[in-house]
Amino acid sequence: MRGCLAGRFFYDLLIAIREESVCVSIIMSIAVVVFASSTATMQNEEGQMVDLYVPRKCSATNRIITAKDHASVQINIGHVDENGLYDGRFTTFALSGFIRAQGDADSALDRLWQKRKAEVKQQ
């Protein structure tokens, strides 16, 4: 537990409960607050994310795409100007292996792009 503030807090919490020196409901509510704040995203002073792994979410189902989902894909759809030339911008969609295995990736991508293209002012 060395080096982990939340871990040390929970250790002290268990000792206090064992000694019955504090009310259990108060301690558990404090523990939930401390644990929730300790699992928040890691950011440096500039507000940049410094987590080692940030999981993606499936654009179609909003499920988290795990690191072991090797069937998942991430697709960038390029934006074009009124002449049909690529203008350097793109929209990214992530599709999980679950959607692809069902055979719904094509229809999901069509549905997602129909929603998004009005936002990015595409034809």
mmCIF file of C-alpha atoms in Angstrom:
data_model
loop_
_atom_site.group_PDB
_atom_site.id
_atom_site.type_symbol
_atom_site.label_atom_id
_atom_site.label_comp_id
_atom_site.label_asym_id
_atom_site.label_seq_id
_atom_site.Cartn_x
_atom_site.Cartn_y
_atom_site.Cartn_z
ATOM 1 C CA MET A 1 0.000 0.000 0.000
ATOM 2 C CA ARG A 2 3.017 2.211 0.034
ATOM 3 C CA GLY A 3 2.719 5.174 -2.333
ATOM 4 C CA CYS A 4 -1.033 4.913 -2.803
ATOM 5 C CA LEU A 5 -3.030 7.484 -0.862
ATOM 6 C CA ALA A 6 -6.406 5.867 -1.569
ATOM 7 C CA GLY A 7 -5.047 2.441 -0.598
ATOM 8 C CA ARG A 8 -3.705 3.800 2.677
ATOM 9 C CA PHE A 9 -7.059 5.468 3.369
ATOM 10 C CA PHE A 10 -8.940 2.190 2.869
ATOM 11 C CA TYR A 11 -6.462 0.355 5.087
ATOM 12 C CA ASP A 12 -7.012 2.898 7.871
ATOM 13 C CA LEU A 13 -10.744 2.652 7.233
ATOM 14 C CA LEU A 14 -10.754 -1.119 7.732
ATOM 15 C CA ILE A 15 -8.797 -0.760 10.984
ATOM 16 C CA ALA A 16 -11.304 1.828 12.246
ATOM 17 C CA ILE A 17 -14.241 -0.411 11.357
ATOM 18 C CA ARG A 18 -12.624 -3.373 13.087
ATOM 19 C CA GLU A 19 -12.144 -1.308 16.238
ATOM 20 C CA GLU A 20 -15.746 -0.011 15.888
ATOM 21 C CA SER A 21 -14.585 3.470 16.692
ATOM 22 C CA VAL A 22 -16.549 5.138 13.910
ATOM 23 C CA CYS A 23 -19.942 4.812 12.278
ATOM 24 C CA VAL A 24 -19.811 2.442 9.294
ATOM 25 C CA SER A 25 -22.278 4.396 7.106
ATOM 26 C CA ILE A 26 -20.290 7.628 7.456
ATOM 27 C CA ILE A 27 -17.056 5.845 6.664
ATOM 28 C CA MET A 28 -18.465 4.128 3.599
ATOM 29 C CA SER A 29 -19.819 7.396 2.193
ATOM 30 C CA ILE A 30 -16.409 9.012 2.696
ATOM 31 C CA ALA A 31 -14.730 5.997 1.100
ATOM 32 C CA VAL A 32 -16.922 6.255 -1.987
ATOM 33 C CA VAL A 33 -16.044 9.937 -2.405
ATOM 34 C CA VAL A 34 -12.318 9.316 -1.965
ATOM 35 C CA PHE A 35 -12.316 6.313 -4.305
ATOM 36 C CA ALA A 36 -14.290 8.160 -6.984
ATOM 37 C CA SER A 37 -11.908 11.105 -6.894
ATOM 38 C CA SER A 38 -8.842 8.859 -7.026
ATOM 39 C CA THR A 39 -10.033 7.073 -10.196
ATOM 40 C CA ALA A 40 -10.621 10.261 -12.174
ATOM 41 C CA THR A 41 -8.577 10.951 -15.275
ATOM 42 C CA MET A 42 -4.964 11.820 -14.706
ATOM 43 C CA GLN A 43 -4.110 15.341 -15.873
ATOM 44 C CA ASN A 44 -1.022 17.452 -15.489
ATOM 45 C CA GLU A 45 -0.988 21.133 -14.494
ATOM 46 C CA GLU A 46 -1.749 22.250 -18.085
ATOM 47 C CA GLY A 47 -4.860 20.061 -18.196
ATOM 48 C CA GLN A 48 -3.394 17.558 -20.681
ATOM 49 C CA MET A 49 -4.330 13.898 -20.215
ATOM 50 C CA VAL A 50 -1.381 11.776 -19.110
ATOM 51 C CA ASP A 51 -3.057 8.360 -18.754
ATOM 52 C CA LEU A 52 -1.087 5.491 -20.245
ATOM 53 C CA TYR A 53 -4.178 3.900 -21.812
ATOM 54 C CA VAL A 54 -7.393 5.662 -22.765
ATOM 55 C CA PRO A 55 -9.983 3.157 -24.022
ATOM 56 C CA ARG A 56 -12.029 3.954 -27.118
ATOM 57 C CA LYS A 57 -15.811 3.730 -27.298
ATOM 58 C CA CYS A 58 -17.738 2.191 -30.143
ATOM 59 C CA SER A 59 -19.425 4.971 -32.107
ATOM 60 C CA ALA A 60 -22.447 2.777 -32.856
ATOM 61 C CA THR A 61 -23.161 1.172 -29.474
ATOM 62 C CA ASN A 62 -21.258 3.469 -27.092
ATOM 63 C CA ARG A 63 -19.618 0.399 -25.513
ATOM 64 C CA ILE A 64 -16.001 0.549 -24.414
ATOM 65 C CA ILE A 65 -13.658 -1.147 -26.877
ATOM 66 C CA THR A 66 -11.278 -3.221 -24.784
ATOM 67 C CA ALA A 67 -7.604 -3.708 -25.511
ATOM 68 C CA LYS A 68 -8.284 -7.358 -26.387
ATOM 69 C CA ASP A 69 -10.913 -6.550 -29.038
ATOM 70 C CA HIS A 70 -8.707 -7.237 -32.052
ATOM 71 C CA ALA A 71 -11.653 -7.157 -34.463
ATOM 72 C CA SER A 72 -12.411 -3.489 -33.775
ATOM 73 C CA VAL A 73 -11.574 -0.825 -36.352
ATOM 74 C CA GLN A 74 -11.173 2.932 -36.364
ATOM 75 C CA ILE A 75 -12.095 4.681 -39.614
ATOM 76 C CA ASN A 76 -11.337 8.269 -40.635
ATOM 77 C CA ILE A 77 -13.798 9.715 -43.163
ATOM 78 C CA GLY A 78 -12.303 12.648 -45.054
ATOM 79 C CA HIS A 79 -14.199 15.892 -45.579
ATOM 80 C CA VAL A 80 -14.416 17.367 -49.070
ATOM 81 C CA ASP A 81 -15.101 20.888 -50.293
ATOM 82 C CA GLU A 82 -17.772 21.902 -52.823
ATOM 83 C CA ASN A 83 -15.491 20.774 -55.693
ATOM 84 C CA GLY A 84 -15.100 17.295 -54.220
ATOM 85 C CA LEU A 85 -11.478 17.837 -53.133
ATOM 86 C CA TYR A 86 -10.194 16.647 -49.770
ATOM 87 C CA ASP A 87 -9.704 19.663 -47.485
ATOM 88 C CA GLY A 88 -7.498 18.076 -44.803
ATOM 89 C CA ARG A 89 -10.212 17.487 -42.210
ATOM 90 C CA PHE A 90 -11.727 14.159 -41.193
ATOM 91 C CA THR A 91 -14.224 12.566 -38.829
ATOM 92 C CA THR A 92 -13.228 9.470 -36.860
ATOM 93 C CA PHE A 93 -15.537 6.560 -36.108
ATOM 94 C CA ALA A 94 -14.632 3.512 -34.015
ATOM 95 C CA LEU A 95 -16.541 0.266 -34.507
ATOM 96 C CA SER A 96 -16.284 -2.635 -32.081
ATOM 97 C CA GLY A 97 -15.737 -6.225 -33.084
ATOM 98 C CA PHE A 98 -19.235 -6.983 -31.783
ATOM 99 C CA ILE A 99 -20.863 -4.732 -34.412
ATOM 100 C CA ARG A 100 -18.611 -6.113 -37.137
ATOM 101 C CA ALA A 101 -19.355 -9.734 -36.165
ATOM 102 C CA GLN A 102 -23.087 -9.076 -36.435
ATOM 103 C CA GLY A 103 -22.618 -7.665 -39.926
ATOM 104 C CA ASP A 104 -23.982 -4.276 -38.881
ATOM 105 C CA ALA A 105 -20.828 -2.227 -39.448
ATOM 106 C CA ASP A 106 -21.908 -0.898 -42.855
ATOM 107 C CA SER A 107 -25.369 0.191 -41.742
ATOM 108 C CA ALA A 108 -23.980 1.618 -38.493
ATOM 109 C CA LEU A 109 -21.384 3.650 -40.390
ATOM 110 C CA ASP A 110 -24.055 4.938 -42.806
ATOM 111 C CA ARG A 111 -26.309 5.930 -39.897
ATOM 112 C CA LEU A 112 -23.471 7.634 -37.999
ATOM 113 C CA TRP A 113 -22.295 9.579 -41.053
ATOM 114 C CA GLN A 114 -25.847 10.735 -41.873
ATOM 115 C CA LYS A 115 -26.072 12.220 -38.373
ATOM 116 C CA ARG A 116 -22.598 13.735 -38.411
ATOM 117 C CA LYS A 117 -22.426 15.179 -41.922
ATOM 118 C CA ALA A 118 -24.932 17.936 -41.109
ATOM 119 C CA GLU A 119 -22.707 19.008 -38.202
ATOM 120 C CA VAL A 120 -19.596 19.233 -40.397
ATOM 121 C CA LYS A 121 -21.505 20.822 -43.291
ATOM 122 C CA GLN A 122 -20.976 18.060 -45.854
ATOM 123 C CA GLN A 123 -23.284 17.402 -48.809
#
